[in-house]
């Protein structure tokens, strides 16, 4: 697994940089406007910024066992933590408030910090939500997924264009299919992807 770590770092950093660049272009008048579901835009950006915060935090929390064997397995285990749950909604709002008066500058600082923390980090076992142990190389693709999906959410909410790295889009899309397969949703997703049917409103693999 360790041999894959440099590429994983690179894709994560590229997705995080695209997110920070997008946030830097958000108009001042948009922050209190709609974001996603129960989140206003500030909360949506705050939630997305946690993909930077958690990497830095978890690198300081080593694990002594590997409970999670891959990115799709991570999401399969996290299915109880639905995006719309009250805890997740409030955590996003709190993260939005923590962005302060200059959210773009705060996100840039978080990006700088996580890049510093990743430098020379290798591929350690880290402790994530629920006390689960996972390799960094298996955790970072989940953050690429979050950064990519939510950057698209932010662009949609603001009407802005976003240029996401091809590698991040590729990895996030492949991971979505892997999650569907691992969680018993492949029979619903595959026909939709091949033009043989649609998905129910609100359908999500996570």
C-alpha positions as a printed NumPy array, in Angstrom:
array([[  0.   ,   0.   ,   0.   ],
       [  2.801,   2.4  ,   0.817],
       [  3.89 ,   2.543,  -2.831],
       [  0.529,   4.109,  -3.731],
       [  0.795,   6.855,  -1.12 ],
       [  2.583,   9.526,  -3.246],
       [ -0.111,   9.416,  -5.953],
       [ -2.854,   9.469,  -3.335],
       [ -1.269,  12.526,  -1.742],
       [ -1.066,  14.241,  -5.121],
       [ -4.712,  13.643,  -6.051],
       [ -5.859,  14.775,  -2.623],
       [ -3.767,  17.933,  -2.769],
       [ -5.058,  18.737,  -6.262],
       [ -8.687,  18.301,  -5.142],
       [ -8.061,  20.377,  -2.014],
       [ -6.397,  23.122,  -4.053],
       [ -9.316,  23.243,  -6.501],
       [-11.692,  23.553,  -3.545],
       [ -9.656,  26.411,  -2.047],
       [ -9.528,  28.188,  -5.415],
       [-13.306,  27.857,  -5.73 ],
       [-13.895,  29.229,  -2.233],
       [-11.668,  32.214,  -3.014],
       [-14.099,  33.2  ,  -5.81 ],
       [-17.314,  33.031,  -3.772],
       [-18.997,  36.47 ,  -3.709],
       [-19.39 ,  38.047,  -0.277],
       [-23.158,  38.23 ,  -0.816],
       [-23.493,  34.471,  -1.314],
       [-22.356,  33.141,   2.061],
       [-25.761,  33.301,   3.75 ],
       [-27.553,  31.925,   0.694],
       [-28.604,  28.334,  -0.016],
       [-25.966,  25.633,   0.083],
       [-27.114,  22.026,   0.254],
       [-30.147,  20.645,   2.084],
       [-30.3  ,  22.183,   5.564],
       [-26.951,  23.92 ,   5.1  ],
       [-26.495,  27.472,   3.916],
       [-23.433,  28.069,   1.748],
       [-21.201,  28.848,   4.724],
       [-22.116,  25.538,   6.378],
       [-21.575,  23.633,   3.115],
       [-18.113,  25.14 ,   2.7  ],
       [-17.417,  24.534,   6.384],
       [-18.399,  20.89 ,   6.062],
       [-16.188,  20.522,   2.999],
       [-13.263,  22.16 ,   4.786],
       [-13.389,  19.351,   7.331],
       [-11.829,  17.124,   4.677],
       [ -8.682,  19.184,   5.228],
       [ -9.059,  19.431,   8.997],
       [ -9.6  ,  15.722,   9.588],
       [ -6.528,  14.679,   7.611],
       [ -4.346,  16.951,   9.753],
       [ -6.048,  15.806,  12.952],
       [ -6.003,  12.085,  12.185],
       [ -2.316,  12.152,  11.264],
       [ -1.791,  12.984,  14.936],
       [ -3.892,   9.985,  16.015],
       [ -2.031,   6.763,  15.173],
       [ -3.891,   3.448,  15.183],
       [ -2.571,   0.061,  16.245],
       [ -4.898,  -2.016,  14.067],
       [ -6.422,  -1.835,  10.578],
       [-10.22 ,  -2.009,  10.815],
       [-10.993,  -0.471,   7.424],
       [ -9.487,  -2.115,   4.363],
       [-10.318,   0.416,   1.649],
       [-12.171,   3.618,   0.734],
       [-15.395,   1.826,  -0.246],
       [-15.26 ,  -0.204,   2.972],
       [-14.965,   3.09 ,   4.882],
       [-18.177,   4.385,   3.333],
       [-19.941,   1.08 ,   3.899],
       [-19.118,   1.38 ,   7.595],
       [-20.113,   5.051,   7.667],
       [-23.582,   4.548,   6.174],
       [-25.101,   5.138,   9.598],
       [-23.663,   8.661,   9.548],
       [-26.057,  10.035,   6.927],
       [-25.41 ,  13.534,   5.604],
       [-28.838,  14.657,   6.747],
       [-28.46 ,  13.46 ,  10.334],
       [-28.718,  16.188,  13.006],
       [-25.138,  15.628,  14.196],
       [-23.685,  16.003,  10.707],
       [-25.842,  19.042,   9.949],
       [-24.774,  20.798,  13.139],
       [-21.126,  19.857,  12.652],
       [-21.251,  21.498,   9.234],
       [-22.791,  24.642,  10.692],
       [-20.148,  24.769,  13.395],
       [-17.397,  24.327,  10.8  ],
       [-18.967,  27.155,   8.814],
       [-18.889,  29.44 ,  11.825],
       [-15.257,  28.496,  12.422],
       [-14.35 ,  29.866,   8.993],
       [-14.621,  33.318,  10.574],
       [-14.855,  36.629,   8.787],
       [-12.552,  35.64 ,   5.923],
       [-13.5  ,  32.092,   4.894],
       [-11.246,  32.065,   1.838],
       [ -8.184,  32.95 ,   3.92 ],
       [ -9.123,  30.315,   6.498],
       [ -9.449,  27.602,   3.849],
       [ -6.101,  28.646,   2.369],
       [ -4.541,  28.301,   5.827],
       [ -6.095,  24.843,   6.249],
       [ -4.744,  23.807,   2.847],
       [ -1.276,  25.028,   3.74 ],
       [ -1.399,  23.14 ,   7.047],
       [ -2.544,  19.838,   5.575],
       [  0.1  ,  19.987,   2.848],
       [  2.729,  20.513,   5.546],
       [  1.334,  17.639,   7.6  ],
       [  1.339,  15.288,   4.601],
       [  4.915,  16.093,   3.653],
       [  6.899,  12.999,   4.535],
       [  3.921,  11.378,   6.278],
       [  4.241,   8.104,   4.391],
       [  1.341,   5.7  ,   4.806],
       [  0.63 ,   5.329,   8.523],
       [ -2.314,   3.687,  10.22 ],
       [ -4.519,   6.486,  11.54 ],
       [ -7.558,   6.574,  13.815],
       [-10.693,   8.041,  12.244],
       [-14.314,   8.524,  13.301],
       [-15.616,   5.745,  15.521],
       [-12.092,   4.869,  16.642],
       [-11.497,   2.858,  13.467],
       [ -8.005,   2.27 ,  12.138],
       [ -7.305,   2.867,   8.439],
       [ -4.25 ,   3.419,   6.255],
       [ -3.725,   7.009,   5.168],
       [ -3.641,   5.79 ,   1.561],
       [ -7.15 ,   4.384,   2.024],
       [ -8.478,   7.431,   3.87 ],
       [ -7.295,  10.121,   1.447],
       [ -9.462,   8.838,  -1.448],
       [-12.521,   9.351,   0.775],
       [-11.465,  12.978,   1.213],
       [-10.945,  13.33 ,  -2.534],
       [-14.512,  12.068,  -2.93 ],
       [-15.859,  14.601,  -0.403],
       [-13.894,  17.52 ,  -1.822],
       [-14.923,  16.705,  -5.383],
       [-18.61 ,  16.085,  -4.721],
       [-18.984,  19.141,  -2.497],
       [-17.006,  21.416,  -4.81 ],
       [-19.618,  20.532,  -7.425],
       [-22.329,  21.293,  -4.834],
       [-20.765,  24.695,  -4.145],
       [-20.497,  25.486,  -7.845],
       [-24.124,  24.492,  -8.337],
       [-25.291,  26.597,  -5.368],
       [-23.426,  29.694,  -6.529],
       [-23.78 ,  29.317, -10.288],
       [-19.994,  29.405, -10.578],
       [-17.827,  27.344, -12.894],
       [-15.38 ,  24.954, -11.258],
       [-12.381,  23.296, -12.826],
       [-11.79 ,  20.044, -10.995],
       [ -8.728,  17.873, -11.641],
       [ -9.402,  14.956, -13.995],
       [ -7.767,  12.539, -11.55 ],
       [-10.044,  13.67 ,  -8.705],
       [-13.165,  13.354, -10.857],
       [-12.037,   9.926, -12.045],
       [-11.236,   8.619,  -8.575],
       [-14.447,   9.988,  -7.045],
       [-16.588,   8.448,  -9.78 ],
       [-14.873,   5.063,  -9.533],
       [-15.232,   5.114,  -5.756],
       [-18.964,   5.867,  -6.039],
       [-19.383,   2.763,  -8.21 ],
       [-17.323,   0.691,  -5.795],
       [-19.453,   1.847,  -2.87 ],
       [-22.604,   0.918,  -4.759],
       [-21.236,  -2.551,  -5.48 ],
       [-20.08 ,  -3.123,  -1.909],
       [-23.355,  -1.953,  -0.351],
       [-25.7  ,  -3.964,  -2.554],
       [-26.812,  -1.125,  -4.827],
       [-25.101,  -2.209,  -8.036],
       [-28.317,  -3.535,  -9.598],
       [-29.821,  -0.05 ,  -9.274],
       [-26.773,   1.952, -10.326],
       [-25.551,  -0.08 , -13.318],
       [-28.761,   0.249, -15.402],
       [-28.763,   4.007, -14.749],
       [-25.137,   4.347, -15.861],
       [-25.821,   2.41 , -19.053],
       [-28.981,   4.266, -20.097],
       [-31.389,   1.537, -19.071],
       [-33.247,   3.357, -16.328],
       [-33.12 ,   6.134, -13.808],
       [-32.494,   6.342, -10.088],
       [-35.112,   7.326,  -7.506],
       [-35.142,  10.965,  -6.403],
       [-32.645,  11.494,  -3.621],
       [-30.793,   8.243,  -4.292],
       [-27.253,   8.225,  -2.93 ],
       [-24.543,   5.603,  -2.582],
       [-23.415,   7.223,   0.667]])
